[in-house]
Tab-separated table of C-alpha atoms in Angstrom:
chain	number	residue	atom	x	y	z
A	1	MET	CA	-21.095	34.640	5.815
A	2	ASN	CA	-18.506	31.721	5.235
A	3	ASN	CA	-15.761	30.150	7.522
A	4	ALA	CA	-13.352	32.272	5.367
A	5	ALA	CA	-14.714	35.562	6.050
A	6	ILE	CA	-15.541	34.816	9.645
A	7	ALA	CA	-11.681	33.596	10.301
A	8	GLN	CA	-11.037	36.756	9.165
A	9	VAL	CA	-13.163	38.883	11.693
A	10	PHE	CA	-11.556	37.054	14.333
A	11	GLN	CA	-7.760	37.522	13.098
A	12	ASP	CA	-8.707	41.040	12.620
A	13	MET	CA	-9.698	41.477	16.315
A	14	ALA	CA	-6.355	39.245	17.262
A	15	ASP	CA	-4.334	41.835	15.894
A	16	LEU	CA	-6.046	44.634	16.774
A	17	LEU	CA	-6.589	43.109	20.465
A	18	GLU	CA	-2.338	42.932	19.910
A	19	LEU	CA	-1.853	46.780	19.146
A	20	LYS	CA	-3.931	47.749	21.998
A	21	GLU	CA	-1.811	45.584	24.374
A	22	ASP	CA	-4.851	43.529	25.893
A	23	ASN	CA	-4.998	40.624	27.776
A	24	PRO	CA	-2.687	37.762	25.455
A	25	PHE	CA	-5.252	35.006	26.786
A	26	LYS	CA	-7.803	36.563	24.800
A	27	ILE	CA	-5.389	37.641	21.786
A	28	ARG	CA	-4.446	33.486	21.732
A	29	ALA	CA	-8.373	32.461	21.591
A	30	TYR	CA	-9.387	34.620	18.593
A	31	GLN	CA	-6.031	33.381	16.849
A	32	LYS	CA	-6.561	29.844	17.827
A	33	ALA	CA	-10.284	30.258	16.818
A	34	ALA	CA	-9.438	31.794	13.356
A	35	ARG	CA	-7.220	28.648	12.396
A	36	THR	CA	-9.508	26.328	13.557
A	37	ILE	CA	-12.391	28.030	11.701
A	38	GLU	CA	-10.137	28.476	8.447
A	39	THR	CA	-9.855	24.322	7.850
A	40	LEU	CA	-13.360	23.388	9.430
A	41	PRO	CA	-13.917	20.528	6.889
A	42	GLU	CA	-18.052	22.105	7.609
A	43	GLU	CA	-19.622	25.120	7.272
A	44	LEU	CA	-19.925	26.841	10.319
A	45	GLU	CA	-23.720	27.295	9.450
A	46	GLN	CA	-24.572	23.742	9.400
A	47	LEU	CA	-23.202	23.215	12.925
A	48	ILE	CA	-24.732	25.254	13.941
A	49	LYS	CA	-28.226	24.072	12.460
A	50	GLU	CA	-26.977	20.989	14.173
A	51	GLY	CA	-26.302	22.368	17.564
A	52	ARG	CA	-22.493	21.006	17.139
A	53	LEU	CA	-20.982	24.631	16.985
A	54	ARG	CA	-19.561	23.857	20.738
A	55	GLU	CA	-17.507	20.256	19.599
A	56	ILE	CA	-14.915	22.752	17.729
A	57	PRO	CA	-12.025	22.923	19.847
A	58	GLY	CA	-11.496	26.594	20.725
A	59	VAL	CA	-14.651	27.237	20.450
A	60	GLY	CA	-15.939	28.346	23.776
A	61	GLU	CA	-18.973	30.090	24.810
A	62	ALA	CA	-17.781	33.416	24.057
A	63	ILE	CA	-16.534	32.761	20.371
A	64	ALA	CA	-19.738	30.723	19.780
A	65	SER	CA	-22.031	33.527	20.572
A	66	LYS	CA	-19.976	35.681	18.476
A	67	ILE	CA	-19.971	33.396	15.476
A	68	THR	CA	-23.984	32.797	15.836
A	69	GLU	CA	-24.284	36.800	15.858
A	70	LEU	CA	-22.115	36.975	12.543
A	71	LEU	CA	-24.146	34.230	10.744
A	72	THR	CA	-27.692	35.865	11.994
A	73	THR	CA	-26.709	39.394	11.304
A	74	GLY	CA	-23.880	39.546	9.265
A	75	ARG	CA	-21.773	41.863	11.426
A	76	LEU	CA	-20.334	41.779	15.171
A	77	GLU	CA	-21.052	44.922	17.470
A	78	ALA	CA	-17.640	43.923	19.230
A	79	TYR	CA	-15.970	43.840	15.967
A	80	GLU	CA	-17.479	46.869	14.712
A	81	LYS	CA	-16.522	48.859	18.158
A	82	LEU	CA	-12.957	47.477	18.405
A	83	ARG	CA	-12.331	49.095	15.139
A	84	ALA	CA	-14.158	52.469	15.931
A	85	GLU	CA	-11.007	52.558	18.346
A	86	PHE	CA	-8.698	52.822	15.217
A	87	PRO	CA	-8.001	55.064	12.529
A	88	GLN	CA	-9.935	54.316	9.773
A	89	GLY	CA	-8.864	52.072	6.795
A	90	ILE	CA	-6.185	50.185	9.241
A	91	ILE	CA	-7.751	46.802	8.078
A	92	ASN	CA	-7.582	47.527	4.834
A	93	LEU	CA	-3.644	48.127	5.464
A	94	MET	CA	-3.052	44.709	7.121
A	95	THR	CA	-3.900	42.744	4.419
A	96	ILE	CA	-1.106	44.048	2.607
A	97	PRO	CA	1.562	41.246	2.597
A	98	GLY	CA	4.676	42.709	5.047
A	99	VAL	CA	2.622	44.957	7.134
A	100	GLY	CA	1.618	44.137	9.959
A	101	PRO	CA	-0.829	45.389	12.734
A	102	LYS	CA	2.059	47.713	14.494
A	103	THR	CA	3.192	49.062	10.994
A	104	ALA	CA	-0.070	49.527	9.819
A	105	LEU	CA	-0.969	51.839	12.874
A	106	ARG	CA	2.113	53.911	12.541
A	107	LEU	CA	1.126	54.236	8.620
A	108	SER	CA	-2.485	55.649	9.788
A	109	LYS	CA	-1.603	57.722	12.478
A	110	ASP	CA	1.655	58.903	11.146
A	111	LEU	CA	0.731	59.637	7.638
A	112	GLY	CA	-2.827	59.182	7.278
A	113	ILE	CA	-3.027	56.265	5.025
A	114	SER	CA	-6.190	54.680	4.863
A	115	ASN	CA	-5.889	52.225	1.537
A	116	VAL	CA	-3.169	50.895	-0.699
A	117	ASP	CA	-3.224	53.898	-3.294
A	118	GLU	CA	-2.347	55.882	-0.658
A	119	LEU	CA	0.333	53.899	0.741
A	120	GLU	CA	2.044	53.208	-2.636
A	121	LYS	CA	1.806	57.203	-3.310
A	122	ALA	CA	3.507	57.545	-0.107
A	123	ILE	CA	6.072	55.091	-0.412
A	124	LEU	CA	7.255	56.540	-4.283
A	125	GLU	CA	7.607	59.985	-2.611
A	126	GLY	CA	10.009	58.844	0.543
A	127	LYS	CA	7.547	59.492	3.373
A	128	VAL	CA	7.443	55.636	4.239
A	129	ALA	CA	11.138	55.209	4.597
A	130	SER	CA	11.782	58.498	6.285
A	131	LEU	CA	9.625	57.054	9.621
A	132	TYR	CA	11.368	55.967	12.231
A	133	ARG	CA	12.454	52.519	12.156
A	134	LEU	CA	10.627	51.523	8.669
A	135	GLY	CA	13.657	52.621	6.443
A	136	GLU	CA	14.082	52.440	2.547
A	137	LYS	CA	14.460	48.060	2.798
A	138	THR	CA	10.701	47.812	4.632
A	139	ALA	CA	9.307	50.759	1.887
A	140	ASP	CA	10.838	48.708	-1.178
A	141	ASN	CA	9.506	45.040	0.438
A	142	ILE	CA	5.957	46.538	1.099
A	143	LEU	CA	5.841	48.460	-2.878
A	144	ARG	CA	6.749	45.345	-4.384
A	145	HIS	CA	4.409	43.626	-2.277
A	146	ILE	CA	1.718	45.587	-3.561
A	147	GLN	CA	2.696	46.200	-7.044
A	148	THR	CA	2.417	41.889	-6.955
A	149	LEU	CA	-1.104	42.633	-5.843
A	150	ARG	CA	-1.838	45.080	-8.848
A	151	ARG	CA	-0.631	41.967	-11.228
A	152	LYS	CA	-2.833	39.556	-9.822
A	153	ASP	CA	-5.928	41.592	-10.538
A	154	ARG	CA	-4.421	42.050	-14.183
A	155	ARG	CA	-4.486	38.169	-15.004
A	156	ILE	CA	-1.547	36.935	-17.402
A	157	PRO	CA	-1.986	35.029	-20.768
A	158	LEU	CA	-2.536	30.663	-20.072
A	159	GLY	CA	0.490	30.273	-22.288
A	160	GLU	CA	2.585	32.219	-19.497
A	161	ALA	CA	0.856	30.493	-16.672
A	162	LEU	CA	1.022	26.735	-17.921
A	163	PRO	CA	4.530	25.990	-18.767
A	164	LEU	CA	5.543	27.207	-15.056
A	165	ALA	CA	2.950	25.555	-13.411
A	166	GLU	CA	4.104	22.513	-15.186
A	167	GLU	CA	7.836	23.278	-14.219
A	168	ILE	CA	6.807	23.436	-10.905
A	169	VAL	CA	4.768	20.144	-11.357
A	170	ALA	CA	7.801	18.281	-12.207
A	171	ALA	CA	10.162	19.278	-9.831
A	172	LEU	CA	7.642	18.581	-6.933
A	173	LYS	CA	7.387	15.144	-8.059
A	174	GLU	CA	10.960	14.086	-7.804
A	175	GLN	CA	10.254	14.365	-4.174
A	176	THR	CA	10.220	10.927	-2.492
A	177	GLY	CA	6.310	9.781	-1.200
A	178	VAL	CA	4.329	12.505	-4.038
A	179	ARG	CA	1.362	10.517	-5.007
A	180	ASN	CA	-0.716	13.129	-6.685
A	181	LEU	CA	0.347	16.838	-8.093
A	182	THR	CA	-1.965	18.988	-10.499
A	183	PRO	CA	-2.680	22.258	-11.115
A	184	ALA	CA	-6.047	23.241	-10.014
A	185	GLY	CA	-8.073	26.534	-10.411
A	186	SER	CA	-8.735	29.020	-13.779
A	187	LEU	CA	-5.733	27.695	-15.053
A	188	ARG	CA	-7.048	23.687	-14.888
A	189	ARG	CA	-10.149	25.040	-16.426
A	190	PHE	CA	-8.033	26.243	-19.193
A	191	ARG	CA	-9.454	29.994	-18.875
A	192	GLU	CA	-7.269	32.499	-21.230
A	193	THR	CA	-5.783	34.251	-18.447
A	194	ILE	CA	-4.980	33.430	-15.180
A	195	GLY	CA	-5.013	35.281	-12.042
A	196	ASP	CA	-2.622	32.777	-9.626
A	197	ILE	CA	-1.505	29.393	-10.182
A	198	ASP	CA	-2.920	26.648	-7.485
A	199	ILE	CA	-1.562	23.358	-6.650
A	200	MET	CA	-3.153	20.662	-5.088
A	201	GLY	CA	-1.517	17.362	-4.369
A	202	THR	CA	-0.970	14.608	-2.161
A	203	ALA	CA	2.239	13.268	-0.418
A	204	ASP	CA	3.463	10.686	2.201
A	205	ASP	CA	5.135	13.450	4.118
A	206	PRO	CA	3.697	17.045	3.265
A	207	GLU	CA	5.736	19.155	4.760
A	208	SER	CA	8.799	18.179	2.664
A	209	VAL	CA	7.211	18.715	-0.319
A	210	VAL	CA	5.992	22.288	1.060
A	211	LYS	CA	10.267	22.667	2.314
A	212	ALA	CA	11.088	21.842	-1.832
A	213	PHE	CA	8.356	24.258	-3.076
A	214	VAL	CA	9.489	27.305	-1.177
A	215	ARG	CA	13.032	26.494	-2.246
A	216	LEU	CA	12.893	26.218	-5.757
A	217	PRO	CA	15.031	28.363	-7.862
A	218	MET	CA	11.938	30.366	-9.913
A	219	VAL	CA	10.637	31.690	-5.884
A	220	GLU	CA	11.750	35.039	-5.072
A	221	GLU	CA	9.577	35.226	-2.203
A	222	VAL	CA	7.832	32.889	0.523
A	223	LEU	CA	4.420	34.903	1.519
A	224	ALA	CA	3.492	31.966	3.627
A	225	GLN	CA	4.146	28.932	4.737
A	226	GLY	CA	2.912	25.795	7.131
A	227	PRO	CA	3.429	21.873	7.305
A	228	THR	CA	0.812	21.786	4.375
A	229	LYS	CA	0.702	24.703	2.279
A	230	ALA	CA	2.711	27.457	1.435
A	231	SER	CA	2.314	30.878	-1.037
A	232	VAL	CA	5.397	31.832	-3.183
A	233	ILE	CA	6.243	34.783	-5.608
A	234	VAL	CA	8.059	33.690	-8.151
A	235	LYS	CA	10.763	35.950	-10.343
A	236	SER	CA	7.914	36.861	-13.091
A	237	GLY	CA	5.880	38.083	-9.842
A	238	LEU	CA	3.194	35.487	-10.220
A	239	GLN	CA	1.654	34.257	-7.097
A	240	VAL	CA	1.479	30.134	-6.316
A	241	ASP	CA	0.034	28.603	-3.897
A	242	LEU	CA	0.521	24.619	-2.873
A	243	ARG	CA	-1.930	22.817	-0.441
A	244	MET	CA	-1.465	19.612	0.443
A	245	VAL	CA	-4.364	17.012	1.658
A	246	GLU	CA	-4.798	13.366	2.999
A	247	HIS	CA	-4.706	10.795	0.182
A	248	ASP	CA	-8.224	9.831	0.632
A	249	SER	CA	-9.397	13.669	0.092
A	250	PHE	CA	-7.644	14.158	-2.854
A	251	GLY	CA	-10.704	14.172	-4.847
A	252	SER	CA	-12.900	16.309	-3.163
A	253	LEU	CA	-9.792	19.492	-2.840
A	254	LEU	CA	-9.325	18.879	-6.362
A	255	GLN	CA	-12.755	19.553	-7.317
A	256	HIS	CA	-12.987	22.414	-4.641
A	257	PHE	CA	-10.123	24.491	-6.237
A	258	THR	CA	-11.006	23.876	-9.574
A	259	GLY	CA	-14.076	25.753	-9.678
A	260	SER	CA	-15.396	28.239	-10.803
A	261	LYS	CA	-16.927	29.589	-8.166
A	262	GLU	CA	-20.111	30.032	-9.906
A	263	HIS	CA	-19.948	26.094	-10.479
A	264	ASN	CA	-19.129	25.276	-6.820
A	265	VAL	CA	-21.896	27.371	-5.434
A	266	ALA	CA	-24.430	25.591	-7.809
A	267	LEU	CA	-23.014	22.482	-6.957
A	268	ARG	CA	-23.888	23.203	-2.940
A	269	GLU	CA	-27.111	24.058	-3.604
A	270	ARG	CA	-28.023	20.865	-5.184
A	271	ALA	CA	-26.255	18.993	-2.989
A	272	LEU	CA	-28.023	20.562	0.089
A	273	ARG	CA	-31.397	19.736	-1.722
A	274	GLN	CA	-30.189	16.062	-1.124
A	275	GLY	CA	-29.182	16.653	2.635
A	276	LEU	CA	-25.328	16.937	1.502
A	277	SER	CA	-23.400	19.202	2.310
A	278	LEU	CA	-19.804	19.623	0.350
A	279	SER	CA	-16.371	20.700	0.966
A	280	GLU	CA	-13.006	20.511	0.091
A	281	TYR	CA	-12.254	17.914	2.617
A	282	GLY	CA	-15.414	15.628	1.476
A	283	ILE	CA	-19.394	15.282	1.557
A	284	THR	CA	-21.096	15.567	4.736
A	285	VAL	CA	-24.344	13.784	5.235
A	286	VAL	CA	-26.436	16.525	7.086
A	287	LYS	CA	-28.525	14.481	8.977
A	288	THR	CA	-26.030	12.304	10.742
A	289	GLY	CA	-22.995	14.649	10.137
A	290	GLU	CA	-20.801	11.574	8.970
A	291	ILE	CA	-18.038	13.134	6.336
A	292	GLU	CA	-17.501	11.008	3.459
A	293	LYS	CA	-13.934	11.227	1.694
A	294	PHE	CA	-13.318	10.597	-2.175
A	295	THR	CA	-9.754	9.973	-3.682
A	296	THR	CA	-11.357	11.144	-7.365
A	297	GLU	CA	-13.217	13.884	-8.463
A	298	GLU	CA	-15.529	10.898	-10.696
A	299	ALA	CA	-16.437	9.536	-7.134
A	300	PHE	CA	-17.278	12.697	-5.765
A	301	TYR	CA	-19.437	14.171	-8.872
A	302	LYS	CA	-21.000	10.229	-8.874
A	303	ARG	CA	-21.828	10.548	-5.281
A	304	ILE	CA	-23.992	13.876	-6.125
A	305	GLY	CA	-25.969	11.748	-9.258
A	306	LEU	CA	-23.817	13.485	-11.749
A	307	GLN	CA	-21.804	12.006	-14.758
A	308	TYR	CA	-18.448	13.506	-14.450
A	309	ILE	CA	-18.224	17.182	-15.286
A	310	PRO	CA	-14.543	17.871	-17.012
A	311	PRO	CA	-12.751	20.806	-15.850
A	312	GLU	CA	-13.051	22.851	-19.132
A	313	LEU	CA	-16.970	22.972	-18.530
A	314	ARG	CA	-17.344	23.857	-15.037
A	315	GLU	CA	-18.584	27.120	-16.062
A	316	ALA	CA	-22.349	27.519	-14.603
A	317	HIS	CA	-23.256	27.444	-18.550
A	318	ASN	CA	-26.066	24.566	-17.936
A	319	GLU	CA	-23.167	21.987	-17.646
A	320	ILE	CA	-25.261	20.768	-14.246
A	321	GLU	CA	-28.155	20.213	-16.202
A	322	MET	CA	-26.296	18.208	-18.952
A	323	ALA	CA	-24.750	15.814	-16.448
A	324	GLU	CA	-27.946	15.044	-14.252
A	325	LYS	CA	-29.089	13.402	-17.744
A	326	GLY	CA	-25.650	12.069	-18.785
A	327	ALA	CA	-25.424	14.763	-21.690
A	328	LEU	CA	-22.318	15.760	-21.620
A	329	PRO	CA	-20.421	15.894	-24.742
A	330	HIS	CA	-17.184	14.287	-25.491
A	331	LEU	CA	-14.178	16.709	-25.250
A	332	ILE	CA	-11.703	16.871	-27.939
A	333	GLU	CA	-8.731	15.224	-26.495
A	334	VAL	CA	-5.098	14.143	-27.866
A	335	SER	CA	-6.209	11.105	-28.759
A	336	ASP	CA	-9.090	12.542	-31.135
A	337	ILE	CA	-6.471	13.710	-33.420
A	338	LYS	CA	-6.449	11.523	-36.688
A	339	GLY	CA	-3.253	13.495	-38.629
A	340	ASP	CA	-1.668	16.084	-39.394
A	341	PHE	CA	-1.201	18.489	-42.658
A	342	HIS	CA	1.905	20.607	-42.046
A	343	VAL	CA	5.151	18.364	-41.604
A	344	HIS	CA	8.725	18.769	-43.418
A	345	THR	CA	11.292	16.076	-44.009
A	346	GLU	CA	14.519	16.408	-44.894
A	347	TRP	CA	13.827	17.071	-48.389
A	348	SER	CA	13.608	20.883	-47.422
A	349	ASP	CA	14.296	22.080	-43.748
A	350	GLY	CA	13.405	18.951	-42.386
A	351	HIS	CA	15.581	16.388	-40.226
A	352	ASP	CA	14.000	13.050	-41.049
A	353	THR	CA	13.081	10.860	-44.169
A	354	ILE	CA	9.080	10.570	-44.882
A	355	GLU	CA	9.424	7.421	-43.763
A	356	ALA	CA	10.583	8.276	-40.478
A	357	MET	CA	7.651	10.738	-40.568
A	358	ALA	CA	5.352	8.576	-41.382
A	359	THR	CA	6.433	5.621	-38.702
A	360	ALA	CA	6.607	8.076	-35.502
A	361	ALA	CA	2.671	9.359	-37.280
A	362	LYS	CA	1.578	6.164	-37.358
A	363	ALA	CA	3.124	4.952	-33.550
A	364	ARG	CA	0.832	8.023	-32.682
A	365	GLY	CA	-2.054	6.615	-33.857
A	366	TYR	CA	-2.305	8.852	-36.898
A	367	LYS	CA	-4.666	7.709	-39.919
A	368	TYR	CA	-2.954	10.101	-42.428
A	369	LEU	CA	0.055	12.543	-42.772
A	370	ALA	CA	0.453	15.454	-45.431
A	371	ILE	CA	4.256	15.942	-46.589
A	372	THR	CA	4.455	19.611	-47.029
A	373	ASP	CA	8.120	20.651	-47.892
A	374	HIS	CA	8.939	24.092	-49.132
A	375	SER	CA	9.034	24.984	-52.909
A	376	ALA	CA	11.561	26.409	-54.790
A	377	GLY	CA	10.465	29.673	-54.134
A	378	ARG	CA	12.360	28.998	-50.780
A	379	GLY	CA	15.258	28.644	-51.449
A	380	ILE	CA	17.002	29.257	-48.102
A	381	ALA	CA	15.228	26.402	-47.168
A	382	HIS	CA	16.492	24.309	-49.298
A	383	GLY	CA	12.684	24.321	-51.050
A	384	LEU	CA	11.920	21.774	-54.049
A	385	ASN	CA	11.580	22.534	-57.676
A	386	ALA	CA	9.379	20.712	-60.265
A	387	GLU	CA	12.021	17.741	-60.774
A	388	ARG	CA	12.695	17.501	-56.825
A	389	LEU	CA	8.933	17.516	-56.342
A	390	ARG	CA	8.740	14.673	-59.057
A	391	GLN	CA	11.220	12.462	-56.719
A	392	GLN	CA	9.310	13.222	-53.998
A	393	PHE	CA	5.953	11.736	-55.284
A	394	ALA	CA	7.917	8.582	-56.167
A	395	GLU	CA	9.182	8.382	-52.480
A	396	ILE	CA	5.779	8.723	-50.846
A	397	LYS	CA	4.312	6.077	-53.208
A	398	GLU	CA	6.616	4.214	-52.320
A	399	VAL	CA	6.323	4.678	-48.338
A	400	ASN	CA	2.468	4.252	-48.940
A	401	ARG	CA	2.798	0.950	-50.259
A	402	LYS	CA	5.182	-0.120	-47.758
A	403	LEU	CA	3.392	1.012	-44.684
A	404	LYS	CA	0.181	-0.022	-43.750
A	405	GLY	CA	-2.277	1.873	-41.645
A	406	ILE	CA	-1.577	4.960	-42.708
A	407	ARG	CA	-1.779	6.986	-45.950
A	408	LEU	CA	0.594	9.715	-47.003
C-alpha cells in the first residue's frame, strides 16, 4: 500500500467514527494522520525500514502500529471491524463528491443503496429528493457529480482538452509572482484522449493563484480548495486540478505528475537499486534520509543517470533502457519544419501578396514554400485561369530572384 491508500484508510476511519459520534480527539487524530501522510515527501515503507516512522508529526504509537500493520499485511483489523458496524457499501458512497458520511448513512439505511449505480437510479426515480432534509437541490448536485465521474471514465479527445488547458494557463500566468505553470499528465504526453486536466506550477504566493483558479469564468463548481491545490469542474463537465509547489521542487513535481504510471513505477524500481527513493518532492538518499530537490526535469533524470526523457516517450516502452545508453531518438519539433506545401495568396482567396508570404515563411526559418492558389474551377474563390496563372508564374520567379534563403 502506498501513502495515498493508507491516508484514505485513516480518513475513512475518521468519517465512520464521526457517524458513531465517537471520541472527537480520536477522530481528529485520524484526520490529522490522513492529511500528513497524503503530503509526505517519502513513502511510509521506506520510513519504517529506517526506523523513522515516529518522526512524522501526528503519528503516535497507535497510528504507527496501524501503519505497520497495513504495510505488512495489506489490511487493518480495526478498520475492518469498524466497517462491519455499518451497512455494506457506505464507504463507496462517501467517495462521491457531495455525499458526506451522514448522507451516505441515510442513503444506505433508508434506501438500501450501496453503490453509485443504485444511487443514480434512486435520484432519477425521485427517492433521494423525498428524503427528509435532502430535497431536489441536493439530489441534483449529487447526480451532477455522478455524471462528472462518468465523463471522467470516458475520456475526451486531446483536441478538446488542449485549448482549455492553454486558456487556463494563460489566465493564471497573469497573476503576480507566477514562475512556472504547465499542464501535466496524459495531456502533456499528448495522448489521444484525456481523463482530466492536471496543471502544475510554482508562485511566490501560491494561495493567491489557487484563489484565482477557482474564480475563473469557465469554472462551474469547486470540488476542493486548499492553500496549494484545488479541483474544479468546468462548464464542459471536465475536471481540472491545480497543484502548486515550492520553486526548488518544480522539476520533481512535474516529472511525478506527467507519468505515465508505468514509466514512474519503472523509474522508482531502478532508483531503489541505486539506493534512492523518488517522489514528487525530490529524490531521497535512502541511507542518509537526505532529500535532494530539483527545479527542472532534466536535472532530475540526470541525477538517476538517465538522458532526459521527453514526456511523449514516458510510456514504459523501452525508453528507460534507451535513456541509459543515451540513445533516445530526436523527436520532431516545430524547428524541424522546413517548409509549407499549401498556402494561398491574394491571387485567389488569400489575404497577402506572394512576397509577403515568402518573407513570413523565411522569418519562420522555412527553406521553401509552395504557392497553391485555387484554379479557375473554383470561381467563388477567385481561382486562376490559364492567363492569370502565367502572370503568377512570372511574379513567383521575380520574388525568387529578389529573396535569398528561401525557394518558391
